[in-house]
mmCIF file of C-alpha atoms in Angstrom:
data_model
loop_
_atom_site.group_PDB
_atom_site.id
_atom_site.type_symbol
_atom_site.label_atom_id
_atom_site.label_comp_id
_atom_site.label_asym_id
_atom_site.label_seq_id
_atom_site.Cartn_x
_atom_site.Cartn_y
_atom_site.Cartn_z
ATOM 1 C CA UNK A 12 -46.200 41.450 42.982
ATOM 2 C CA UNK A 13 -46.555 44.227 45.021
ATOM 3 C CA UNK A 14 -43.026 45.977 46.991
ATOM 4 C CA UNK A 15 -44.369 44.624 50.507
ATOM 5 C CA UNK A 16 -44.548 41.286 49.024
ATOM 6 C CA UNK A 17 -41.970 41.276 46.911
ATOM 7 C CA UNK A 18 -38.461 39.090 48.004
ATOM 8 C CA UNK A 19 -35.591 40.621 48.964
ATOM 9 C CA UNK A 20 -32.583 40.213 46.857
ATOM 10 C CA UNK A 21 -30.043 37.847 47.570
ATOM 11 C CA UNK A 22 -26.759 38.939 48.980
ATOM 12 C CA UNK A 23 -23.246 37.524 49.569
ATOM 13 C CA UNK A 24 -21.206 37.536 53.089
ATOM 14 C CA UNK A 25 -19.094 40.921 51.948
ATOM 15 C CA UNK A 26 -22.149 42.729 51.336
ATOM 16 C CA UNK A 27 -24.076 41.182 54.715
ATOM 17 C CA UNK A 28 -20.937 42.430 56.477
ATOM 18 C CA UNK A 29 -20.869 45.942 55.518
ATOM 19 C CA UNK A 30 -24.579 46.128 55.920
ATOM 20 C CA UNK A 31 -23.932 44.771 59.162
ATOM 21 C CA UNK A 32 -21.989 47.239 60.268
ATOM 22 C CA UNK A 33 -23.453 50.461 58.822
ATOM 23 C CA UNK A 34 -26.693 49.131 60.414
ATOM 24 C CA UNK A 35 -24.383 49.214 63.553
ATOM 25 C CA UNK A 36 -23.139 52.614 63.168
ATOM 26 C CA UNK A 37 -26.644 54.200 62.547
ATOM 27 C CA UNK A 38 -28.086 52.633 65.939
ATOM 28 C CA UNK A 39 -25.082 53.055 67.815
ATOM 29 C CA UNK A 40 -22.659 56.419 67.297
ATOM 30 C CA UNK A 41 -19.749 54.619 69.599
ATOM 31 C CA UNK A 42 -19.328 52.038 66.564
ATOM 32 C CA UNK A 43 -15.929 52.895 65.308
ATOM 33 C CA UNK A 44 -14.167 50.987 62.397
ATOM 34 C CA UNK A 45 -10.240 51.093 61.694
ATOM 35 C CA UNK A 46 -7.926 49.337 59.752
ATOM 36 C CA UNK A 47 -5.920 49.743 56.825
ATOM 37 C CA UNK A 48 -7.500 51.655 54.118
ATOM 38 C CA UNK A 49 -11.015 51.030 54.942
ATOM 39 C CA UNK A 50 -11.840 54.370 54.291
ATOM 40 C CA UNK A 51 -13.626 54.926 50.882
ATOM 41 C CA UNK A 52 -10.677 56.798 49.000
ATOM 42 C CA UNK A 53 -8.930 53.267 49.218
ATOM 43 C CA UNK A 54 -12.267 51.720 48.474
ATOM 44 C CA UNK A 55 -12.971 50.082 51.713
ATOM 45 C CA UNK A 56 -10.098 47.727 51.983
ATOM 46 C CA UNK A 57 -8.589 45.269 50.200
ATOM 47 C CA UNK A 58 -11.900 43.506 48.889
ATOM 48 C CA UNK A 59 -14.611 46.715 49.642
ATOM 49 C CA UNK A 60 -16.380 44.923 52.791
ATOM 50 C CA UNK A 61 -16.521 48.867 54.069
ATOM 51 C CA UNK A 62 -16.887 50.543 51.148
ATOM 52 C CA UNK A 63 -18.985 53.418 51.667
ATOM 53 C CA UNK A 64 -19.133 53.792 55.454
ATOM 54 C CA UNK A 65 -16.627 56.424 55.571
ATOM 55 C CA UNK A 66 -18.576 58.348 52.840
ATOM 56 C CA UNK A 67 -21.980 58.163 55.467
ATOM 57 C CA UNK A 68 -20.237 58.502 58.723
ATOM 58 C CA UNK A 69 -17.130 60.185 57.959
ATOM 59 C CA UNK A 70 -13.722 59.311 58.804
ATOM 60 C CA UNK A 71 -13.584 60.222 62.077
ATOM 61 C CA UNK A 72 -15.863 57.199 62.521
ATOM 62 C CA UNK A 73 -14.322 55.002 59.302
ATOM 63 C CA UNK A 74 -10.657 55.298 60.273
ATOM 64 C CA UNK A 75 -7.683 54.388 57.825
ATOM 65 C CA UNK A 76 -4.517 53.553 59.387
ATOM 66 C CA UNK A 77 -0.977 53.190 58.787
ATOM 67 C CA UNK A 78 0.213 49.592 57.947
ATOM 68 C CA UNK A 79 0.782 48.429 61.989
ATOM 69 C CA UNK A 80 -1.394 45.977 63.238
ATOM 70 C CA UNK A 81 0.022 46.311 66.856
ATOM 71 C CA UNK A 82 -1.194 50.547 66.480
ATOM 72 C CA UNK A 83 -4.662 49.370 64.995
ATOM 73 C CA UNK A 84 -5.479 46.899 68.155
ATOM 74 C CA UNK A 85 -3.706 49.070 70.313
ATOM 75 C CA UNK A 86 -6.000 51.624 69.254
ATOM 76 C CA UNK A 87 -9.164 49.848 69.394
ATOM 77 C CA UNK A 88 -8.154 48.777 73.035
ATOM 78 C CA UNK A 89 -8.112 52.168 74.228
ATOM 79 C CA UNK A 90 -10.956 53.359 72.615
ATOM 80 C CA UNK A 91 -12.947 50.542 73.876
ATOM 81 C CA UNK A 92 -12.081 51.579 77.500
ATOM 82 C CA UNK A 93 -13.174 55.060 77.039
ATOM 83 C CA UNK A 94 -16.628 54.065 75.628
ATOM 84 C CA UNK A 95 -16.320 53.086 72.007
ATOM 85 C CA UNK A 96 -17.030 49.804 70.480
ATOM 86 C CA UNK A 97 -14.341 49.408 67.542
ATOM 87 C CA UNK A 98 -14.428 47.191 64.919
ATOM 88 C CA UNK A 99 -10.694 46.943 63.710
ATOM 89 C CA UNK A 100 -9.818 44.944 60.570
ATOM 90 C CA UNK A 101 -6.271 42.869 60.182
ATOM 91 C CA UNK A 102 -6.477 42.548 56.741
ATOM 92 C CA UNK A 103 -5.317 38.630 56.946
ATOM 93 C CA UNK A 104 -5.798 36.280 59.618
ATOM 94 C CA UNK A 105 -1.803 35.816 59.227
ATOM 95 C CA UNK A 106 -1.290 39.026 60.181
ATOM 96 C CA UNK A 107 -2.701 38.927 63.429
ATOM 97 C CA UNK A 108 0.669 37.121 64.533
ATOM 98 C CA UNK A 109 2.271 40.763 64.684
ATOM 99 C CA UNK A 110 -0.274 42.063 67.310
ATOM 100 C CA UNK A 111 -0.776 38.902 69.469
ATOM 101 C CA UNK A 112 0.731 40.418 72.264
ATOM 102 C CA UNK A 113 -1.830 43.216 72.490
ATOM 103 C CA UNK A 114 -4.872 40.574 71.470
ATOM 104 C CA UNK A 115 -4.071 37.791 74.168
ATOM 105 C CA UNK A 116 -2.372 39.745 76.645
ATOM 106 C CA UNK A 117 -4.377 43.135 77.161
ATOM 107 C CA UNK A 118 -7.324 42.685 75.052
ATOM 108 C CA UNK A 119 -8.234 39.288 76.325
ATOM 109 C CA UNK A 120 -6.970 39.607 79.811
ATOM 110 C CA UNK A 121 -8.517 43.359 80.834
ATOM 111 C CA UNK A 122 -11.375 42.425 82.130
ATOM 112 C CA UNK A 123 -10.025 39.799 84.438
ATOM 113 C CA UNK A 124 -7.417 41.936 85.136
ATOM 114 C CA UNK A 125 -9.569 44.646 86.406
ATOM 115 C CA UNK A 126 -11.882 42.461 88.312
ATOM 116 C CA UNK A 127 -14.737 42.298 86.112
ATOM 117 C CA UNK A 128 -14.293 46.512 86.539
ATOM 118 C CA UNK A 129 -13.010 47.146 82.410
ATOM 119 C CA UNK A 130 -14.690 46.049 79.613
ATOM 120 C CA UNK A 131 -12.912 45.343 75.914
ATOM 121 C CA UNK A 132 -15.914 45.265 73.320
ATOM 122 C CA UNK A 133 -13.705 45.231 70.521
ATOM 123 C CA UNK A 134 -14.203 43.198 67.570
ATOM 124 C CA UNK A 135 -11.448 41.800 65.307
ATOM 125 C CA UNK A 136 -12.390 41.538 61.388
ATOM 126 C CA UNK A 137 -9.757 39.561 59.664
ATOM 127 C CA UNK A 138 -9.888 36.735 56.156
ATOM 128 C CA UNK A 139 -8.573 34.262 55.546
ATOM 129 C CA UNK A 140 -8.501 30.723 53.404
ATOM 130 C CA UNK A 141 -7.326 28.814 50.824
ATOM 131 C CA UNK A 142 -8.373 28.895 46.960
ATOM 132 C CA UNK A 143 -6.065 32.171 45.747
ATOM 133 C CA UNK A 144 -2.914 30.858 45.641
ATOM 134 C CA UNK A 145 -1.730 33.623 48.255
ATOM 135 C CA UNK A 146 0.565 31.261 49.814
ATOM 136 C CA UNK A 147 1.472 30.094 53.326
ATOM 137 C CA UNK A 148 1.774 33.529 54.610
ATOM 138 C CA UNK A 149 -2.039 34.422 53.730
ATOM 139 C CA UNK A 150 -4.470 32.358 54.274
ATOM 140 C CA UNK A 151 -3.938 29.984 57.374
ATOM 141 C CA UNK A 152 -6.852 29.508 59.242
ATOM 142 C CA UNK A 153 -5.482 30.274 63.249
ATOM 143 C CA UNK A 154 -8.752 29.841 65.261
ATOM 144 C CA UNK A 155 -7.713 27.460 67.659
ATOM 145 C CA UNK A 156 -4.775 29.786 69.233
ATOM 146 C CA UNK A 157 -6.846 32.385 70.128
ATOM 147 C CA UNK A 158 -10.025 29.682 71.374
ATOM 148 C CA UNK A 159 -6.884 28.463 73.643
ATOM 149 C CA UNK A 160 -7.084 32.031 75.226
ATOM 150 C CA UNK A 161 -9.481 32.858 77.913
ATOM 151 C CA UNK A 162 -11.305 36.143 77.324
ATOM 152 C CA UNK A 163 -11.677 35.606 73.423
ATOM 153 C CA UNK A 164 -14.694 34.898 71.485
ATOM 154 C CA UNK A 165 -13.886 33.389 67.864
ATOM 155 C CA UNK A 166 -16.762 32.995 65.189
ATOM 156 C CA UNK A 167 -16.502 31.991 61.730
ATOM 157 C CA UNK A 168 -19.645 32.697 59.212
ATOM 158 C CA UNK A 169 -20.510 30.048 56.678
ATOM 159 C CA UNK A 170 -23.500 32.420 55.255
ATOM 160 C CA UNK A 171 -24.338 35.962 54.610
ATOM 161 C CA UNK A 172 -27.217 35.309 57.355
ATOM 162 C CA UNK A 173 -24.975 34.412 59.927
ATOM 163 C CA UNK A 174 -22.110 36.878 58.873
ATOM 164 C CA UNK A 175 -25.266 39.938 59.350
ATOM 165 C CA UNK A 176 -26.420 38.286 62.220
ATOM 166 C CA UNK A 177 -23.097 37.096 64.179
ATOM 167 C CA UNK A 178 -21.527 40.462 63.279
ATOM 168 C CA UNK A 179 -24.218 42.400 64.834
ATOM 169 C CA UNK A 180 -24.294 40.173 68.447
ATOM 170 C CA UNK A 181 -20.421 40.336 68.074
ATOM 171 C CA UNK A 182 -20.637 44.212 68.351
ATOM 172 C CA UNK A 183 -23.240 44.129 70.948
ATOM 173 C CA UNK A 184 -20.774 41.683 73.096
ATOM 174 C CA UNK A 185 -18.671 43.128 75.964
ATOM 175 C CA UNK A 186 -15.599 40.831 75.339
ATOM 176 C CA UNK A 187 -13.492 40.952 72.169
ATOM 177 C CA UNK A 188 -14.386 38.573 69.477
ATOM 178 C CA UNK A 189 -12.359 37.615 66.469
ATOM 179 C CA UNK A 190 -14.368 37.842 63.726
ATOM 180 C CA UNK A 191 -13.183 35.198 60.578
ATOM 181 C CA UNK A 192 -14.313 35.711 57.221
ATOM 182 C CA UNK A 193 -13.182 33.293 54.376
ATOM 183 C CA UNK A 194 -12.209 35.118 51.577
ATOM 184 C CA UNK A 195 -13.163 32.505 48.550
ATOM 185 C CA UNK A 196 -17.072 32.589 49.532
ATOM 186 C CA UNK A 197 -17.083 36.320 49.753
ATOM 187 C CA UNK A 198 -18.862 36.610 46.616
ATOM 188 C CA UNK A 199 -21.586 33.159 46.763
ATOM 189 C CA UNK A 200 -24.837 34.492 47.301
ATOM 190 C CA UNK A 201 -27.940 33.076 49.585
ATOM 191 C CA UNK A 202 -30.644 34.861 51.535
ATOM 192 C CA UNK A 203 -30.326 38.287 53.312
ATOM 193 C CA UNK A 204 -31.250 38.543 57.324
ATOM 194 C CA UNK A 205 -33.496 41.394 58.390
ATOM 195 C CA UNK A 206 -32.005 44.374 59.634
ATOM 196 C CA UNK A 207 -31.498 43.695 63.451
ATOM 197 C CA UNK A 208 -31.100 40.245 63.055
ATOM 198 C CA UNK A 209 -28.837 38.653 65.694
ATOM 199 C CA UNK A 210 -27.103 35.509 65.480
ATOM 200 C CA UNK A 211 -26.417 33.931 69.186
ATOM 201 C CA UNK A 212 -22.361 33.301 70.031
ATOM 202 C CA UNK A 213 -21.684 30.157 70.961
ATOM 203 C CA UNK A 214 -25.172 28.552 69.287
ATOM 204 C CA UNK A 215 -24.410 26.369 66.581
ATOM 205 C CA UNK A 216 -26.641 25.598 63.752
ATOM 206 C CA UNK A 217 -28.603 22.540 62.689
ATOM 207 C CA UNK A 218 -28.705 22.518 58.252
ATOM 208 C CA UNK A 219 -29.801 18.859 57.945
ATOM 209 C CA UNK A 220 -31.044 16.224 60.247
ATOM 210 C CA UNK A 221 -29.529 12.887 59.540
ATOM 211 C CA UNK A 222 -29.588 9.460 61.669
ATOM 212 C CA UNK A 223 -26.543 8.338 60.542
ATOM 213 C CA UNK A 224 -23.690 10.222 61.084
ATOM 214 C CA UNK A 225 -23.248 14.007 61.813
ATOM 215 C CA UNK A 226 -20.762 15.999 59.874
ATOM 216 C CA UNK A 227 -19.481 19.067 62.641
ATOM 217 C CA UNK A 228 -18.190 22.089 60.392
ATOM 218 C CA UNK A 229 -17.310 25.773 60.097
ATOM 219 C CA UNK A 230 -16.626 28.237 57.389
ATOM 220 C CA UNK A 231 -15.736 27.122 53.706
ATOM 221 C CA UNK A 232 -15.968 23.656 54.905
ATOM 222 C CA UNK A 233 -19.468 23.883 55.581
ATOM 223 C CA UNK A 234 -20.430 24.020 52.079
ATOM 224 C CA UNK A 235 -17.878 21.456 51.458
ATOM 225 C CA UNK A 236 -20.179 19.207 53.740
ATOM 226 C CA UNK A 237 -23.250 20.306 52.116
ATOM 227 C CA UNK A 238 -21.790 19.267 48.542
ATOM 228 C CA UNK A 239 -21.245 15.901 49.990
ATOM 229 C CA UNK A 240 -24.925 15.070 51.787
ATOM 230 C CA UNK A 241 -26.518 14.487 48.111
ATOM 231 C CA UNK A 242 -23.595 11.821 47.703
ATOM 232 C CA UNK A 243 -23.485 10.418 51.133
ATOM 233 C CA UNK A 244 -27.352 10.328 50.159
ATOM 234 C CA UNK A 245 -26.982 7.726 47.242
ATOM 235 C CA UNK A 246 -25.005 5.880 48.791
ATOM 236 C CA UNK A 247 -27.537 5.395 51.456
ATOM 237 C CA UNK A 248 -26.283 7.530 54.588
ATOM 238 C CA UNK A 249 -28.190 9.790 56.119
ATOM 239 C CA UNK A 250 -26.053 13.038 57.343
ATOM 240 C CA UNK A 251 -26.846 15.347 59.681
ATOM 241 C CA UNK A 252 -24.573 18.516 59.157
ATOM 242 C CA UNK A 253 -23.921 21.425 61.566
ATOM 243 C CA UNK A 254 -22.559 24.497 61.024
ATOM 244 C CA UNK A 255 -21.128 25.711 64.229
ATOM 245 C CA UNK A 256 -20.787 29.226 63.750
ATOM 246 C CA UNK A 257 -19.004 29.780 66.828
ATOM 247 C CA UNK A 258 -15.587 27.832 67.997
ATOM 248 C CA UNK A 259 -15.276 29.917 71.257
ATOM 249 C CA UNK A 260 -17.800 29.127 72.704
ATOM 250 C CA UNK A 261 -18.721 26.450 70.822
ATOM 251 C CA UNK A 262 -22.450 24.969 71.275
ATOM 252 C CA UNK A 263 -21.431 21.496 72.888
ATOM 253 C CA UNK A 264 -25.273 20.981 73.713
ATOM 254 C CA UNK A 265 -26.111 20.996 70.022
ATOM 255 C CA UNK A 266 -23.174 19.068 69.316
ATOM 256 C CA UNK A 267 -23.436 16.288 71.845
ATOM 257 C CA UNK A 268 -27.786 15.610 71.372
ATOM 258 C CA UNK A 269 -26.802 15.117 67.638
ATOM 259 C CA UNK A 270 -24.023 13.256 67.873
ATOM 260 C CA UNK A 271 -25.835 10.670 70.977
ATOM 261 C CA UNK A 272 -28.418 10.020 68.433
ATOM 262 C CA UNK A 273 -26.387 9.260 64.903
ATOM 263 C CA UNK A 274 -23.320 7.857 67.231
ATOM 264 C CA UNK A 275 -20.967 9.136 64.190
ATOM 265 C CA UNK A 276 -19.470 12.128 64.090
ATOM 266 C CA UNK A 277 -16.873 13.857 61.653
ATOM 267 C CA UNK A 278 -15.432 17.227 62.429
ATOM 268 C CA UNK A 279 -13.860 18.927 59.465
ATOM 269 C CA UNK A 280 -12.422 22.598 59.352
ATOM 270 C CA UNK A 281 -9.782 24.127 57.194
ATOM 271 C CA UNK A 282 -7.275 24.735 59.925
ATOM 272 C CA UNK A 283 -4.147 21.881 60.057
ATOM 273 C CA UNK A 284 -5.369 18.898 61.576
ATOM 274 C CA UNK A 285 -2.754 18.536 64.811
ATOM 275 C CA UNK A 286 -3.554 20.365 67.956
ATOM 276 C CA UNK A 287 -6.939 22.088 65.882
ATOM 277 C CA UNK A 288 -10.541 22.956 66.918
ATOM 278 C CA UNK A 289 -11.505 19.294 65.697
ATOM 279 C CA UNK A 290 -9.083 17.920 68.349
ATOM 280 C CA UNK A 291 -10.854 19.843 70.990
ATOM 281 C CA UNK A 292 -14.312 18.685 69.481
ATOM 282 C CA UNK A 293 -13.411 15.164 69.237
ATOM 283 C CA UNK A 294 -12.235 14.636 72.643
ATOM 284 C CA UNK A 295 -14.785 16.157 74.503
ATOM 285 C CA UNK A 296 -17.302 13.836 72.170
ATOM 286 C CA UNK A 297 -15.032 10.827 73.155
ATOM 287 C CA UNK A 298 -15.624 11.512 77.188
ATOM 288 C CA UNK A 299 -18.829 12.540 77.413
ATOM 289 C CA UNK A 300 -20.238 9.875 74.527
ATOM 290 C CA UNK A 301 -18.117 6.883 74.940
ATOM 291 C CA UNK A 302 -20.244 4.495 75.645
ATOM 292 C CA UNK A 303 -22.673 5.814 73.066
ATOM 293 C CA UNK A 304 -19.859 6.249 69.886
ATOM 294 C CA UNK A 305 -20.154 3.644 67.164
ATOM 295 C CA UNK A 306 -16.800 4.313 66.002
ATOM 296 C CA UNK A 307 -13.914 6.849 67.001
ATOM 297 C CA UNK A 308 -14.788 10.409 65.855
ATOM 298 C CA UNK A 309 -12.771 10.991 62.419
ATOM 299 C CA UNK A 310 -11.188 14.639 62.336
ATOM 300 C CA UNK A 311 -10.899 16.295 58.776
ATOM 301 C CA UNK A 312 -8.541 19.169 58.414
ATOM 302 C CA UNK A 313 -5.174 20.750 56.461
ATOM 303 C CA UNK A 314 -2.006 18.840 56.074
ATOM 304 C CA UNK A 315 0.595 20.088 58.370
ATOM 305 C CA UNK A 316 2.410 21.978 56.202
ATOM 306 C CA UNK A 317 2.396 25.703 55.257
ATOM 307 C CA UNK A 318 -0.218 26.446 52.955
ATOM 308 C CA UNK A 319 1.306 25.319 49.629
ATOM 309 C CA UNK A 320 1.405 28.251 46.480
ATOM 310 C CA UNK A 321 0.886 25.744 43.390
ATOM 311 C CA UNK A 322 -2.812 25.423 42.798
ATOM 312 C CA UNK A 323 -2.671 21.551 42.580
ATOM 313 C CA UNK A 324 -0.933 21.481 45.794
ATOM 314 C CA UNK A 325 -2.870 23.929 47.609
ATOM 315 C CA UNK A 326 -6.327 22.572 46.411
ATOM 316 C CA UNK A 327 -5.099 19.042 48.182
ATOM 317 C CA UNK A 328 -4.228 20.711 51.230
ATOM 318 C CA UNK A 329 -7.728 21.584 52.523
ATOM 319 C CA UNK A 330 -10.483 19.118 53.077
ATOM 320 C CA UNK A 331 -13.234 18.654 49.708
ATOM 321 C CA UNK A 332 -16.412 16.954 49.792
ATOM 322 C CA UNK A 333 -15.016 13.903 48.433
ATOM 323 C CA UNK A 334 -13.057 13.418 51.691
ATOM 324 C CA UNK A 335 -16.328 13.848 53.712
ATOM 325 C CA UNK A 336 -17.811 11.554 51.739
ATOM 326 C CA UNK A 337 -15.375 8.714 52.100
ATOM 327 C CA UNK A 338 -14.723 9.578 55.936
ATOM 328 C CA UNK A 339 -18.597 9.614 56.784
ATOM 329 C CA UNK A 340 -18.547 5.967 54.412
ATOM 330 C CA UNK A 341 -16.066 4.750 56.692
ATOM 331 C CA UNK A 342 -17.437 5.268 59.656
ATOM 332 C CA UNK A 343 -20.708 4.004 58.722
ATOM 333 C CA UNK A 344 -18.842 0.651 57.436
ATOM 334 C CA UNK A 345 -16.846 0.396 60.578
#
């Protein structure tokens, strides 16, 4: 086989990220990246998604910082309104509690503020999820706060596809964008995007067409969901499954055309169940489908609890594919 026919090699979402961005930083020199010791001498953070940028572009560029996640956003703010288009990391989603003032109230509000005059193109790397045992203090999933604020993007890759791809139109994007990465599929590999490639915020993605139910996910969850489809398959169901890449915006035309034709939906994401992106989902299904619903939407999420430390406790926290299975059962029995 010769080299120009020859298949790429498969990659996994922590490599597709830090390709992502040095492919970034060559096309664009006002791509800046900061956070705690992403710099190569603490080998690119905590799990190496940066490892090796500081080495390329130096670290004026590739930025470590002191542990203060209000100086690191701070920081990115103001570079953004000079210019610059940072890329700063909060090493867990959990952590982004100690800089929410700067993230909801000048990062997210700018713009507005300034009458459409200041830009923020800042994006905000951070992991999170269950499957370590780090405890409640690590690895909540906190999407739907900052989809509650105006001015925020949120996007969670399932893939290393979309991670290249949503990472490179989340740069490009004049608003700030809270980029999610789950830390337990880090490592699964699956097919590399081009260099370039750009995945659309706010356009959801179809993975199986089904006429029975559709199963609405994001993140870890969505290979939960795809674990399930060969089940809900023997048991006769039909699944359609979408991975919606983006909660803020999220793609309710996708959404709505698949579930008007199954007339099922569930929506399952890792988050706690109350007051969570599945609530949002599932009424805005329920007003603009009624008529056409066979049964109320079901909503899959966490128990409301912190996230537990014992493994057998914190594996029963989060959705599986089992539960998919039996809520996408039910609903087709109902």
């Amino acid at each position: 086989m010769s080299a120009t026919t020859k298949k790429a090699a498969k990659e996994n979402i922590l490599q597709a990220i830090n390709r992502a961005l040095a492919d970034a930083m060559e096309s664009d020199d006002s791509v800046l990246v900061l956070g705690e010791d992403v710099a190569d001498p603490e080998e690119g953070g905590v799990v190496g998604v940066t490892r090796g940028l500081s080495t390329r572009f130096g670290e004026q560029r590739v930025r470590s910082t002191p542990i203060s996640e209000q100086a690191i956003i701070g920081a990115a703010i103001g570079a953004s309104l000079v210019g610059f288009k940072p890329v700063a990391e909060i090493m867990l989603m959990n952590f982004t509690t100690v800089a929410m003032d700067m993230i909801v109230n000048h990062a997210a509000k700018l713009r507005f503020m300034s009458g459409g005059q200041t830009h923020v193109p800042i994006v905000i790397r951070t992991m999170t999820g269950t499957g370590f045992g780090t405890g409640g203090q690590h690895c909540d999933y906190l999407e739907a706060w900052f989809a509650h604020t105006a001015g925020i993007k949120v996007v969670a890759p399932s893939s290393p596809r979309d991670a290249y791809g949503l990472m490179r139109s989340a740069i490009d994007d004049p608003d700030p964008v809270l980029f999610i990465e789950n830390l337990p599929t880090y490592w699964l590999p699956d097919e590399p995007a081009e260099k370039g490639f750009r995945v659309p915020l706010g356009k959801a993605n179809v993975l199986a067409e089904g006429r029975d139910v559709t199963i609405i996910a994001y993140a870890r969850m969505v290979n939960e969901a795809k674990a399930a489809l060969p089940k809900l398959a023997e048991a006769g169901i039909s699944a359609e499954l979408i991975d919606l890449r983006s909660i803020a915006p999220w793609d309710q035309e996708t959404v709505l055309a698949s579930v008007a034709r199954t007339g099922r939906a569930v929506v399952v994401h890792e988050a706690v169940t109350p007051f969570g992106v599945g609530a949002e989902i599932s009424a805005v299904l329920h007003e603009k489908l009624f008529r056409q619903l066979h049964a109320p939407v079901k909503r899959l999420g966490g128990a409301f609890c912190p996230v537990p430390f014992s493994k057998p406790l914190e594996t029963a926290f989060a959705p599986q594919a089992a539960d998919i299975v039996a809520a996408a059962q039910a609903l087709v029995a109902a």
